[in-house]
């Protein structure tokens, strides 16, 4: 190694030693400085901690003196809430049910409490429960209740405390209210009666978190002086125990109220439900009608169903069979598409009494129901359903009433049901339409009674004649006499209604005999015009039981020189024809003389086959309600069975109510030869019937000549 290299190496060694020494010195100085700073900070912190600790202790002592005042306010809150719940009539089980009510209760309470403690506003902190009330307002009232509580609380604070520290209390109140709303969103679907102590603790924890969060923000942004923050924090910590007491007590109170209300609901449901059938009862129907009557001026209809052969059914099945029958019928009605379309699917079924089922059809009227023939189709469907279902209910015969819910002069549901009950008792028709109130109906009945007295005295009832046609040739082969009357005001009167009034005024037998004599006279007029046209006339089962009726009819035919075979007697109410000596005697005289016997509405009554077997009918008729549904497979089979039954007993089947070419084609294809309906002709006066027959004869003659 040369001298130069040795010198350079020595210099480098000295530099390394110097750098190391400097590093050691600087590290020592840094550690000494750090120890001094830390010690200084520790000493300062200890001094501040002691001061703050003493300050907090003094603040807590000062706020502890206000604690009894918080307890009194909590007791006042619970008392106000209890009174409000007792006075509240709105049933509720969930938080969202009475949001506005809760908002008003807690908001008004908060406003009142702020007014009562206004003398304490000179203190750094204010001893009132606004935070708890704000949280409860949001918890129970949602955003609506929370907003109301917040608005009333802020209003009270501004009125009684001024704008001092406005930013701080606005922030604190808003955060607390929003915390309550957030808790409401979590628990709003939970029933109050299902709350347990764990839920109370969770809600209380949320309440504490909101207060501490608000205090932290206020302290961070120095919205109030430190000593005020300390007093407020102390008050909040003391208030947490009060908050737990308030929350627990309020929820316990609401839970007890919910249980009481649930018990009330169960009792009311029991009162509104028939215990045997499980259907809504008359009380429920009255409440439902009351709502409809008050809601708007829309017209509604009440369909009522009764059992026409109740005595026979009770004799066979006992007294308890109706309990299950009404439930069975109600379920069938609720499935009817025609009723759903008419009432927008919102109708309800009720048990008006032990013997009456009621079905509300909304937003329609008796006239609309009658015009669209809804009830006859419904009646035919129910009858078919009961017969096809078989069993205990297949022999039940129903009577249907159609009544306007909103009648003239009626102001409440009680008057509606009272009038309906009176109307049902006053009529025994299979299908009855009640257009007016009971008082108006009574006046109308009296007017019809006067009309009938005039017809009977003059032997001149207003009759029209429905032509009967050969379905294949479309030639007239007879006609059915129908009562077509108008009121004094010129409005048409339903034949069923006229006969019902005649029954109630005990004029049915006289009116039907008057009609028989009128028809015999009209046959003589047809003969005088050159037409030997068979006419049929309807009489009830009550008339056929009159002793000597057959002999009397034959005497009138002889007096007017009318061949016996030109008259046909149609017996209605086939299910009620009694098997007694007078009936057998009258039927034997008429049948032996050649007078035709026709069974009307074949298939409508449960005993029609029995009646057909006992009485030698030469003609049976199926109702237009069956013909209207002939395209349905089940009804088509029912008509086929009716044709087979009539043929077996040597009778001709006649289809009533033929209205379309499609129905005509099916009837012909089934082998039914005779029918009547609007497809061929409506019911016309006798002069028009003679003219129609003359025109048909001329067309036939001229057609043969050509």
C-alpha positions as CSV (number, residue, x, y, z in Angstrom):
1,X,0.0,0.0,0.0
2,X,1.4,3.4,-0.9
3,X,1.4,6.4,1.4
4,X,-1.3,8.2,-0.6
5,X,-3.6,5.3,-0.3
6,X,-3.0,5.1,3.4
7,X,-3.9,8.8,3.9
8,X,-7.2,8.4,2.0
9,X,-8.2,5.4,4.0
10,X,-7.5,7.2,7.2
11,X,-9.6,10.2,6.2
12,X,-12.6,8.0,5.3
13,X,-12.4,6.3,8.6
14,X,-12.5,9.6,10.5
15,X,-15.6,10.7,8.4
16,X,-17.5,7.5,9.3
17,X,-16.7,8.0,13.0
18,X,-17.9,11.6,12.8
19,X,-21.2,10.7,11.1
20,X,-21.9,8.0,13.7
21,X,-21.2,10.5,16.6
22,X,-23.6,13.0,15.1
23,X,-26.3,10.4,14.7
24,X,-25.9,9.4,18.4
25,X,-26.0,13.0,19.6
26,X,-29.1,13.9,17.5
27,X,-31.0,10.8,18.7
28,X,-30.2,11.7,22.3
29,X,-31.4,15.2,21.8
30,X,-34.6,14.0,20.2
31,X,-35.3,11.6,23.0
32,X,-34.7,14.3,25.6
33,X,-36.9,16.7,23.8
34,X,-39.6,14.1,23.3
35,X,-39.6,13.2,27.0
36,X,-39.9,16.9,27.9
37,X,-42.9,17.4,25.5
38,X,-44.6,14.3,26.7
39,X,-44.2,15.1,30.3
40,X,-45.4,18.6,29.6
41,X,-48.5,17.2,27.8
42,X,-49.1,14.7,30.5
43,X,-49.0,17.4,33.2
44,X,-51.3,19.6,31.1
45,X,-53.7,16.7,30.4
46,X,-53.8,15.8,34.1
47,X,-54.6,19.3,35.0
48,X,-57.4,19.6,32.4
49,X,-58.8,16.2,33.3
50,X,-59.0,17.2,36.9
51,X,-60.8,20.4,36.0
52,X,-63.2,18.7,33.6
53,X,-63.9,15.9,36.1
54,X,-64.8,18.5,38.8
55,X,-66.8,20.4,36.3
56,X,-68.8,17.3,35.2
57,X,-69.4,16.4,38.8
58,X,-70.7,19.8,39.5
59,X,-72.9,19.7,36.4
60,X,-74.3,16.3,37.3
61,X,-75.1,17.5,40.8
62,X,-76.9,20.5,39.4
63,X,-78.9,18.4,36.9
64,X,-79.7,15.7,39.5
65,X,-81.8,18.4,41.2
66,X,-84.0,18.5,38.1
67,X,-84.5,14.8,37.9
68,X,-87.8,14.8,39.8
69,X,-89.1,17.3,37.3
70,X,-88.4,14.8,34.5
71,X,-90.2,12.1,36.4
72,X,-93.3,14.3,36.8
73,X,-93.2,15.1,33.1
74,X,-93.0,11.4,32.2
75,X,-96.0,10.7,34.4
76,X,-97.9,13.6,32.7
77,X,-97.0,12.1,29.3
78,X,-98.3,8.7,30.2
79,X,-101.5,10.2,31.6
80,X,-102.1,12.2,28.5
81,X,-101.5,9.2,26.3
82,X,-103.8,7.0,28.4
83,X,-106.6,9.5,28.1
84,X,-106.1,9.9,24.3
85,X,-106.2,6.1,23.8
86,X,-109.4,5.8,25.8
87,X,-111.0,8.6,23.8
88,X,-109.8,7.3,20.5
89,X,-112.4,5.4,18.6
90,X,-110.2,4.4,15.7
91,X,-109.2,0.7,16.0
92,X,-105.5,0.0,15.5
93,X,-103.0,-2.7,16.1
94,X,-99.9,-1.5,14.2
95,X,-97.7,1.6,14.3
96,X,-98.8,3.0,11.0
97,X,-102.5,2.9,11.8
98,X,-102.8,6.2,13.7
99,X,-99.8,8.3,12.7
100,X,-101.5,11.7,12.8
101,X,-103.0,10.9,16.2
102,X,-99.7,10.1,17.7
103,X,-98.0,13.1,16.1
104,X,-100.7,15.4,17.6
105,X,-100.5,13.8,21.0
106,X,-96.7,13.9,21.4
107,X,-96.4,17.3,19.7
108,X,-99.1,18.9,21.9
109,X,-97.5,17.3,25.0
110,X,-94.1,18.6,24.1
111,X,-95.4,22.1,23.5
112,X,-97.2,22.1,26.8
113,X,-94.2,20.8,28.8
114,X,-92.0,23.4,27.2
115,X,-94.5,26.1,28.4
116,X,-94.5,24.6,31.9
117,X,-90.7,24.6,32.3
118,X,-90.2,28.0,30.5
119,X,-88.8,29.5,33.8
120,X,-85.8,27.1,33.5
121,X,-84.7,28.6,30.2
122,X,-82.1,30.8,31.9
123,X,-80.2,27.6,32.8
124,X,-77.5,26.2,30.5
125,X,-79.7,23.1,30.0
126,X,-83.5,22.8,29.9
127,X,-85.1,20.0,32.0
128,X,-87.9,18.8,29.7
129,X,-88.6,15.6,27.7
130,X,-88.7,17.0,24.2
131,X,-86.1,14.5,23.0
132,X,-88.2,11.6,24.2
133,X,-91.3,13.0,22.8
134,X,-89.7,13.7,19.4
135,X,-88.4,10.1,19.3
136,X,-91.8,8.7,20.2
137,X,-93.5,10.9,17.7
138,X,-91.3,9.5,14.9
139,X,-91.4,6.0,16.3
140,X,-95.2,5.7,16.6
141,X,-96.3,8.3,14.0
142,X,-93.8,7.8,11.2
143,X,-92.7,10.7,9.1
144,X,-96.1,12.4,9.4
145,X,-96.3,12.0,13.2
146,X,-92.6,12.9,13.6
147,X,-93.0,16.0,11.5
148,X,-96.0,17.2,13.5
149,X,-94.2,16.6,16.8
150,X,-91.0,18.3,15.5
151,X,-93.0,21.3,14.3
152,X,-94.9,21.8,17.6
153,X,-91.7,21.3,19.6
154,X,-89.7,23.8,17.6
155,X,-92.7,26.2,17.8
156,X,-92.8,25.9,21.6
157,X,-89.0,26.3,21.9
158,X,-89.1,29.5,19.8
159,X,-92.0,31.0,21.6
160,X,-90.9,30.3,25.2
161,X,-87.1,30.1,24.7
162,X,-86.4,32.5,21.9
163,X,-83.7,32.0,19.3
164,X,-80.9,31.5,21.7
165,X,-78.7,28.6,20.6
166,X,-81.2,27.9,17.7
167,X,-78.7,26.0,15.6
168,X,-78.0,23.5,18.4
169,X,-81.5,22.7,19.4
170,X,-82.7,22.5,15.8
171,X,-80.0,20.0,15.0
172,X,-80.6,18.0,18.2
173,X,-84.4,17.9,17.7
174,X,-84.1,17.0,14.0
175,X,-81.7,14.1,14.6
176,X,-83.8,12.7,17.4
177,X,-87.0,12.9,15.3
178,X,-85.3,11.2,12.4
179,X,-84.0,8.5,14.6
180,X,-87.6,7.8,15.7
181,X,-88.8,7.7,12.1
182,X,-86.0,5.2,11.3
183,X,-87.1,3.0,14.2
184,X,-90.7,3.3,12.9
185,X,-89.7,2.0,9.5
186,X,-88.1,-1.0,11.1
187,X,-91.0,-1.9,13.5
188,X,-94.0,-0.6,11.5
189,X,-95.2,-4.0,10.4
190,X,-95.0,-5.6,13.8
191,X,-98.2,-5.8,15.9
192,X,-98.0,-3.9,19.2
193,X,-99.3,-6.9,21.1
194,X,-96.2,-8.9,19.9
195,X,-93.6,-6.5,21.5
196,X,-91.3,-8.0,24.2
197,X,-88.7,-6.5,26.5
198,X,-85.9,-7.1,24.0
199,X,-87.7,-4.8,21.5
200,X,-87.9,-2.1,24.2
201,X,-84.2,-2.4,24.9
202,X,-83.4,-2.1,21.2
203,X,-85.5,0.9,20.7
204,X,-84.0,2.5,23.9
205,X,-80.5,1.9,22.5
206,X,-81.5,3.7,19.3
207,X,-82.8,6.5,21.4
208,X,-79.5,6.8,23.3
209,X,-77.5,6.6,20.1
210,X,-79.5,9.5,18.6
211,X,-78.9,11.7,21.6
212,X,-75.1,10.9,21.9
213,X,-74.7,11.4,18.1
214,X,-76.4,14.8,18.3
215,X,-74.3,15.9,21.3
216,X,-71.1,14.8,19.5
217,X,-71.9,16.9,16.4
218,X,-72.8,19.9,18.6
219,X,-69.6,19.6,20.6
220,X,-67.5,19.0,17.4
221,X,-68.8,22.1,15.7
222,X,-68.8,24.1,19.0
223,X,-72.4,25.2,18.5
224,X,-72.6,25.8,22.3
225,X,-70.0,26.6,24.9
226,X,-68.2,23.6,26.6
227,X,-69.8,24.2,29.9
228,X,-73.2,24.0,28.3
229,X,-72.3,20.8,26.5
230,X,-71.3,19.3,29.8
231,X,-74.6,20.3,31.4
232,X,-76.5,18.9,28.4
233,X,-74.5,15.7,28.5
234,X,-75.1,15.3,32.1
235,X,-78.8,15.9,31.6
236,X,-78.9,13.3,28.8
237,X,-77.2,10.7,30.9
238,X,-79.6,11.2,33.7
239,X,-82.4,11.2,31.2
240,X,-81.5,7.8,29.7
241,X,-83.1,6.0,32.7
242,X,-86.1,8.2,32.3
243,X,-86.2,7.4,28.6
244,X,-86.1,3.7,29.4
245,X,-89.0,4.2,31.8
246,X,-91.0,6.2,29.3
247,X,-90.4,3.9,26.3
248,X,-91.2,0.8,28.4
249,X,-94.3,2.3,29.9
250,X,-95.6,3.7,26.5
251,X,-95.1,0.4,24.7
252,X,-96.6,-1.5,27.6
253,X,-99.6,0.9,27.5
254,X,-100.0,0.5,23.7
255,X,-99.5,-3.2,23.9
256,X,-102.3,-3.5,26.6
257,X,-104.5,-1.3,24.4
258,X,-103.9,-3.5,21.4
259,X,-104.8,-6.6,23.4
260,X,-108.0,-4.9,24.6
261,X,-108.9,-3.9,21.0
262,X,-108.1,-7.3,19.7
263,X,-110.5,-8.8,22.3
264,X,-113.0,-6.2,21.2
265,X,-112.6,-7.1,17.6
266,X,-113.0,-10.8,18.3
267,X,-116.2,-10.1,20.3
268,X,-117.5,-7.8,17.5
269,X,-116.7,-10.5,14.9
270,X,-118.6,-13.0,17.0
271,X,-121.5,-10.6,17.2
272,X,-121.4,-10.0,13.4
273,X,-121.1,-13.7,12.5
274,X,-123.8,-16.4,12.6
275,X,-122.3,-19.1,14.9
276,X,-124.0,-22.0,13.1
277,X,-123.4,-21.2,9.4
278,X,-120.3,-19.0,9.8
279,X,-121.7,-16.3,7.5
280,X,-122.0,-12.6,8.3
281,X,-125.3,-11.9,10.1
282,X,-127.9,-9.2,10.1
283,X,-125.8,-6.9,12.2
284,X,-123.0,-7.1,9.7
285,X,-125.4,-6.5,6.9
286,X,-126.8,-3.4,8.6
287,X,-123.4,-2.0,9.1
288,X,-122.4,-2.7,5.5
289,X,-125.6,-1.1,4.2
290,X,-125.0,1.9,6.4
291,X,-121.7,2.5,4.8
292,X,-123.2,2.2,1.3
293,X,-126.0,4.6,2.1
294,X,-123.6,7.2,3.5
295,X,-120.8,6.8,0.9
296,X,-122.6,8.2,-2.2
297,X,-125.9,8.2,-4.0
298,X,-125.3,5.1,-6.1
299,X,-128.0,2.5,-6.3
300,X,-127.5,-1.0,-5.0
301,X,-129.6,-4.2,-5.0
302,X,-130.1,-6.8,-2.3
303,X,-130.9,-10.3,-3.5
304,X,-132.7,-12.5,-0.9
305,X,-133.1,-16.2,-1.0
306,X,-135.6,-18.2,1.0
307,X,-136.7,-21.8,1.0
308,X,-140.2,-22.2,-0.5
309,X,-140.8,-25.7,0.7
310,X,-139.3,-25.3,4.2
311,X,-141.9,-27.4,5.9
312,X,-141.3,-30.3,3.6
313,X,-137.5,-30.0,4.0
314,X,-137.7,-29.8,7.8
315,X,-140.1,-32.7,7.9
316,X,-137.6,-34.8,5.9
317,X,-134.2,-33.5,7.2
318,X,-134.9,-31.9,10.5
319,X,-134.2,-28.4,11.7
320,X,-130.4,-28.2,11.5
321,X,-129.9,-28.9,7.8
322,X,-130.2,-25.1,6.8
323,X,-127.0,-24.3,8.7
324,X,-124.8,-26.0,6.2
325,X,-127.1,-25.3,3.3
326,X,-126.7,-21.5,3.5
327,X,-122.9,-21.8,3.6
328,X,-123.1,-24.1,0.5
329,X,-125.3,-21.7,-1.3
330,X,-123.3,-18.6,-0.3
331,X,-120.1,-20.2,-1.7
332,X,-121.9,-21.0,-5.0
333,X,-123.2,-17.4,-5.3
334,X,-119.7,-15.9,-4.7
335,X,-118.4,-17.9,-7.7
336,X,-121.1,-16.6,-10.1
337,X,-119.4,-14.6,-12.8
338,X,-122.6,-12.7,-13.7
339,X,-122.8,-11.3,-10.1
340,X,-119.1,-10.4,-10.1
341,X,-119.4,-8.5,-13.4
342,X,-122.5,-6.7,-12.2
343,X,-121.0,-5.6,-8.8
344,X,-117.4,-5.2,-9.8
345,X,-116.4,-8.2,-7.8
346,X,-117.0,-6.4,-4.4
347,X,-120.3,-7.9,-3.3
348,X,-120.8,-9.8,0.0
349,X,-123.1,-12.5,1.2
350,X,-125.0,-12.3,4.5
351,X,-127.4,-14.4,6.5
352,X,-130.3,-12.0,7.1
353,X,-132.1,-14.5,9.3
354,X,-132.2,-18.3,9.9
355,X,-134.3,-18.7,6.8
356,X,-133.1,-15.9,4.5
357,X,-129.8,-15.4,2.7
358,X,-128.9,-12.0,1.4
359,X,-126.5,-11.0,-1.4
360,X,-125.6,-7.4,-2.0
361,X,-125.1,-6.5,-5.7
362,X,-123.4,-3.1,-5.9
363,X,-123.9,-0.3,-8.3
364,X,-127.1,-1.5,-10.1
365,X,-130.8,-1.2,-9.7
366,X,-133.8,-3.5,-9.6
367,X,-134.9,-2.3,-13.1
368,X,-131.4,-3.1,-14.6
369,X,-131.4,-6.5,-13.0
370,X,-134.9,-7.2,-14.2
371,X,-134.2,-6.0,-17.8
372,X,-131.1,-8.2,-18.2
373,X,-132.9,-11.2,-16.8
374,X,-130.1,-11.8,-14.3
375,X,-132.2,-13.4,-11.6
376,X,-134.0,-16.0,-13.8
377,X,-130.7,-17.1,-15.2
378,X,-129.2,-17.2,-11.7
379,X,-132.2,-19.0,-10.3
380,X,-132.0,-21.6,-13.1
381,X,-128.3,-22.1,-12.5
382,X,-128.8,-22.5,-8.7
383,X,-131.6,-25.0,-9.3
384,X,-129.5,-27.0,-11.7
385,X,-126.5,-26.9,-9.3
386,X,-128.6,-28.2,-6.4
387,X,-130.2,-31.0,-8.5
388,X,-126.9,-32.0,-10.1
389,X,-125.1,-32.0,-6.8
390,X,-127.8,-34.3,-5.4
391,X,-127.8,-35.3,-1.8
392,X,-129.8,-33.4,0.9
393,X,-130.1,-30.1,-1.0
394,X,-131.5,-31.4,-4.3
395,X,-135.1,-31.1,-3.2
396,X,-134.8,-27.5,-1.9
397,X,-137.0,-24.9,-3.7
398,X,-135.9,-21.3,-3.5
399,X,-137.7,-18.0,-3.6
400,X,-135.7,-15.0,-4.7
401,X,-136.4,-11.4,-3.9
402,X,-134.8,-8.4,-5.6
403,X,-134.9,-5.1,-3.7
404,X,-133.4,-1.7,-4.1
405,X,-131.1,-0.8,-1.2
406,X,-131.6,2.9,-1.6
407,X,-135.4,3.5,-1.6
408,X,-137.4,6.7,-1.5
409,X,-137.9,7.9,2.0
410,X,-135.3,5.6,3.6
411,X,-132.5,7.2,5.6
412,X,-130.7,4.4,7.2
413,X,-130.0,0.7,7.0
414,X,-132.6,-0.2,9.7
415,X,-135.4,1.1,7.5
416,X,-134.0,-0.7,4.5
417,X,-134.0,-4.1,6.3
418,X,-137.4,-3.4,7.9
419,X,-139.0,-2.7,4.6
420,X,-137.3,-5.8,3.0
421,X,-138.6,-8.0,5.8
422,X,-142.1,-6.7,5.4
423,X,-141.9,-7.1,1.6
424,X,-140.6,-10.7,1.9
425,X,-143.5,-11.6,4.3
426,X,-146.0,-10.1,1.9
427,X,-145.1,-12.2,-1.2
428,X,-144.8,-15.8,-2.0
429,X,-143.7,-15.6,-5.7
430,X,-140.7,-17.6,-6.9
431,X,-139.0,-14.4,-8.1
432,X,-140.1,-11.0,-6.8
433,X,-139.0,-7.5,-7.7
434,X,-139.5,-4.7,-5.2
435,X,-138.9,-1.4,-6.9
436,X,-140.2,1.0,-4.3
437,X,-140.2,1.6,-0.5
438,X,-142.7,-0.4,1.5
439,X,-145.1,2.6,1.9
440,X,-145.0,3.3,-1.8
441,X,-145.3,-0.4,-2.5
442,X,-148.5,-0.5,-0.4
443,X,-150.0,2.4,-2.3
444,X,-149.1,0.6,-5.6
445,X,-150.6,-2.7,-4.3
446,X,-153.9,-0.8,-3.5
447,X,-154.0,0.6,-7.0
448,X,-153.5,-2.8,-8.6
449,X,-156.2,-4.2,-6.3
450,X,-158.7,-1.6,-7.6
451,X,-157.7,-2.5,-11.2
452,X,-158.3,-6.2,-10.5
453,X,-161.8,-5.5,-9.0
454,X,-162.7,-3.8,-12.3
455,X,-161.4,-6.6,-14.4
456,X,-163.3,-9.2,-12.4
457,X,-166.5,-7.3,-12.5
458,X,-166.3,-6.7,-16.3
459,X,-164.8,-10.1,-17.0
460,X,-162.3,-8.2,-19.2
461,X,-158.7,-8.6,-17.9
462,X,-156.0,-7.2,-20.2
463,X,-154.6,-10.2,-22.1
464,X,-152.0,-10.8,-24.8
465,X,-151.2,-14.0,-26.6
466,X,-147.8,-15.5,-27.1
467,X,-148.0,-17.6,-30.4
468,X,-146.7,-21.1,-30.3
469,X,-144.9,-22.3,-33.4
470,X,-143.9,-25.5,-35.1
471,X,-140.1,-25.1,-35.0
472,X,-139.4,-26.7,-38.3
473,X,-142.1,-25.1,-40.4
474,X,-142.4,-21.9,-38.3
475,X,-146.2,-22.1,-38.6
476,X,-148.5,-21.0,-35.7
477,X,-150.0,-23.9,-34.0
478,X,-151.5,-22.2,-30.9
479,X,-151.0,-19.5,-28.4
480,X,-150.6,-18.9,-24.7
481,X,-152.7,-16.3,-22.9
482,X,-150.7,-14.0,-20.8
483,X,-151.7,-11.2,-18.5
484,X,-150.3,-7.9,-19.7
485,X,-151.5,-5.0,-17.5
486,X,-150.5,-1.4,-17.0
487,X,-150.9,0.8,-14.0
488,X,-153.0,3.9,-13.8
489,X,-149.9,5.9,-14.8
490,X,-149.4,3.7,-17.9
491,X,-146.3,1.8,-16.7
492,X,-146.2,-2.0,-17.3
493,X,-147.0,-4.3,-14.3
494,X,-145.2,-7.6,-14.0
495,X,-147.7,-10.5,-14.2
496,X,-146.0,-12.2,-11.3
497,X,-146.5,-9.0,-9.2
498,X,-150.2,-8.8,-10.2
499,X,-150.8,-12.4,-9.2
500,X,-148.9,-11.8,-6.0
501,X,-151.2,-8.9,-5.1
502,X,-154.2,-11.0,-6.0
503,X,-153.0,-13.7,-3.6
504,X,-152.5,-11.3,-0.8
505,X,-155.9,-9.7,-1.4
506,X,-157.5,-13.2,-1.7
507,X,-158.6,-12.5,-5.3
508,X,-156.4,-15.1,-7.0
509,X,-159.2,-17.6,-7.6
510,X,-161.6,-15.0,-8.9
511,X,-159.0,-13.4,-11.2
512,X,-157.9,-16.8,-12.6
513,X,-161.5,-17.8,-13.3
514,X,-162.0,-14.4,-14.9
515,X,-159.0,-15.0,-17.2
516,X,-160.3,-18.6,-18.1
517,X,-163.7,-17.2,-19.1
518,X,-162.0,-14.4,-21.1
519,X,-159.8,-16.9,-23.0
520,X,-162.8,-19.2,-23.8
521,X,-164.5,-16.1,-25.2
522,X,-161.5,-15.3,-27.3
523,X,-161.4,-18.8,-28.7
524,X,-165.0,-18.2,-29.8
525,X,-163.9,-14.9,-31.5
526,X,-161.1,-16.7,-33.3
527,X,-163.6,-19.3,-34.6
528,X,-165.9,-16.5,-35.8
529,X,-162.9,-15.2,-37.7
530,X,-162.3,-18.5,-39.4
531,X,-159.5,-19.8,-37.2
532,X,-159.8,-22.8,-34.9
533,X,-156.7,-21.8,-32.9
534,X,-155.9,-23.7,-29.6
535,X,-155.3,-21.3,-26.7
536,X,-153.8,-22.2,-23.3
537,X,-154.4,-20.4,-20.0
538,X,-152.4,-20.5,-16.8
539,X,-154.0,-21.4,-13.5
540,X,-152.3,-22.0,-10.2
541,X,-152.3,-25.1,-8.1
542,X,-154.7,-23.3,-5.8
543,X,-157.4,-23.0,-8.5
544,X,-157.1,-26.7,-9.6
545,X,-158.0,-27.7,-6.0
546,X,-161.3,-25.8,-6.1
547,X,-164.2,-28.3,-6.1
548,X,-166.1,-28.4,-9.4
549,X,-163.6,-26.4,-11.4
550,X,-163.4,-28.9,-14.2
551,X,-167.2,-29.1,-14.5
552,X,-167.4,-25.3,-14.5
553,X,-164.8,-25.0,-17.3
554,X,-166.6,-27.5,-19.5
555,X,-169.9,-25.7,-18.9
556,X,-168.4,-22.4,-20.1
557,X,-166.9,-24.1,-23.2
558,X,-170.3,-25.5,-24.0
559,X,-172.0,-22.2,-23.5
560,X,-169.7,-20.5,-26.0
561,X,-169.8,-23.5,-28.4
562,X,-166.1,-24.0,-28.2
563,X,-164.7,-27.5,-28.9
564,X,-163.0,-28.8,-25.7
565,X,-159.8,-29.6,-27.5
566,X,-159.2,-25.9,-28.3
567,X,-158.5,-25.1,-24.7
568,X,-155.5,-26.1,-22.7
569,X,-155.0,-25.6,-19.0
570,X,-151.4,-24.8,-17.9
571,X,-150.8,-25.7,-14.3
572,X,-148.1,-23.6,-12.7
573,X,-146.2,-24.2,-9.4
574,X,-145.8,-27.8,-10.4
575,X,-143.9,-28.7,-7.2
576,X,-146.9,-27.7,-5.0
577,X,-149.8,-29.5,-6.7
578,X,-151.4,-31.5,-3.9
579,X,-152.5,-35.0,-4.4
580,X,-156.0,-34.7,-3.1
581,X,-159.4,-35.9,-4.3
582,X,-160.6,-32.5,-5.7
583,X,-157.4,-32.3,-7.9
584,X,-157.9,-35.8,-9.2
585,X,-161.6,-35.2,-9.9
586,X,-161.0,-31.9,-11.8
587,X,-158.1,-33.4,-13.8
588,X,-160.2,-36.4,-14.7
589,X,-163.1,-34.4,-15.9
590,X,-161.0,-32.1,-18.1
591,X,-158.8,-34.9,-19.5
592,X,-161.8,-37.1,-20.3
593,X,-163.5,-34.3,-22.1
594,X,-160.5,-33.6,-24.3
595,X,-159.3,-30.4,-22.6
596,X,-155.5,-30.2,-22.9
597,X,-153.4,-30.3,-19.7
598,X,-150.0,-28.6,-19.7
599,X,-147.3,-28.7,-17.1
600,X,-145.6,-25.3,-16.9
601,X,-141.9,-24.7,-15.9
602,X,-141.1,-28.4,-16.2
603,X,-137.9,-29.2,-14.2
604,X,-138.1,-26.2,-12.0
605,X,-139.6,-28.0,-9.0
606,X,-138.3,-31.1,-7.3
607,X,-141.6,-33.0,-7.6
608,X,-142.3,-32.4,-11.2
609,X,-141.6,-36.0,-12.2
610,X,-144.0,-37.1,-9.5
611,X,-146.6,-34.7,-10.7
612,X,-146.1,-35.8,-14.3
613,X,-146.6,-39.4,-13.3
614,X,-149.8,-38.7,-11.4
615,X,-151.5,-36.2,-13.8
616,X,-152.1,-37.1,-17.5
617,X,-150.4,-34.1,-19.1
618,X,-150.3,-34.0,-22.9
619,X,-147.8,-31.1,-22.9
620,X,-144.9,-30.0,-20.7
621,X,-142.9,-26.7,-21.0
622,X,-139.3,-25.9,-20.2
623,X,-138.7,-22.4,-18.9
624,X,-136.9,-19.7,-21.0
625,X,-134.1,-19.7,-18.4
626,X,-133.2,-23.3,-19.4
627,X,-133.4,-22.5,-23.1
628,X,-131.1,-19.4,-22.7
629,X,-128.4,-21.8,-21.4
630,X,-129.0,-24.6,-23.8
631,X,-125.5,-24.2,-25.3
632,X,-124.0,-25.1,-22.0
633,X,-123.3,-28.9,-21.9
634,X,-124.9,-29.4,-18.4
635,X,-128.1,-27.5,-19.3
636,X,-128.2,-29.3,-22.7
637,X,-128.2,-32.6,-20.9
638,X,-130.9,-31.4,-18.5
639,X,-133.2,-30.4,-21.4
640,X,-132.5,-33.8,-22.9
641,X,-133.6,-35.5,-19.7
642,X,-136.8,-33.3,-19.7
643,X,-137.5,-34.4,-23.3
644,X,-137.0,-38.0,-22.5
645,X,-139.2,-37.8,-19.4
646,X,-142.0,-36.0,-21.3
647,X,-141.9,-38.6,-24.1
648,X,-142.1,-41.5,-21.7
649,X,-145.3,-40.1,-20.3
650,X,-146.8,-39.4,-23.8
651,X,-146.4,-35.6,-23.5
652,X,-145.1,-33.1,-26.0
653,X,-142.2,-30.9,-24.9
654,X,-142.5,-27.1,-25.7
655,X,-139.6,-24.7,-25.4
656,X,-140.3,-21.2,-24.1
657,X,-138.1,-18.2,-24.6
658,X,-136.5,-19.1,-27.9
659,X,-134.6,-16.0,-28.9
660,X,-131.8,-16.9,-31.3
661,X,-131.3,-19.0,-34.4
662,X,-128.6,-21.0,-32.6
663,X,-131.0,-22.0,-29.9
664,X,-133.6,-23.0,-32.5
665,X,-131.0,-25.1,-34.3
666,X,-130.1,-27.0,-31.2
667,X,-133.7,-27.5,-30.2
668,X,-134.5,-29.0,-33.6
669,X,-131.4,-31.2,-33.5
670,X,-132.5,-32.5,-30.1
671,X,-135.9,-33.5,-31.5
672,X,-138.0,-30.7,-29.8
673,X,-140.9,-29.8,-32.2
674,X,-142.7,-26.8,-30.7
675,X,-141.6,-23.5,-29.1
676,X,-142.4,-19.9,-28.6
677,X,-140.3,-16.8,-28.0
678,X,-139.2,-13.5,-29.4
679,X,-137.4,-15.2,-32.3
680,X,-140.9,-15.8,-33.8
681,X,-143.1,-13.2,-32.1
682,X,-143.7,-11.4,-28.9
683,X,-147.1,-11.6,-27.0
684,X,-149.7,-9.6,-29.0
685,X,-153.3,-8.7,-28.6
686,X,-156.0,-11.0,-30.0
687,X,-156.7,-8.9,-33.1
688,X,-153.0,-8.9,-33.9
689,X,-152.8,-12.7,-33.4
690,X,-155.8,-13.2,-35.8
691,X,-154.1,-11.0,-38.3
692,X,-150.8,-12.8,-37.9
693,X,-152.6,-16.2,-38.5
694,X,-154.5,-14.8,-41.5
695,X,-151.3,-13.5,-43.1
696,X,-149.6,-16.8,-42.5
697,X,-152.6,-18.7,-44.1
698,X,-152.6,-16.3,-47.1
699,X,-148.9,-16.8,-47.7
700,X,-149.3,-20.5,-47.5
701,X,-152.2,-20.5,-49.9
702,X,-150.6,-18.2,-52.4
703,X,-147.4,-20.1,-52.1
704,X,-149.2,-23.3,-53.0
705,X,-150.9,-21.6,-56.0
706,X,-147.6,-20.4,-57.3
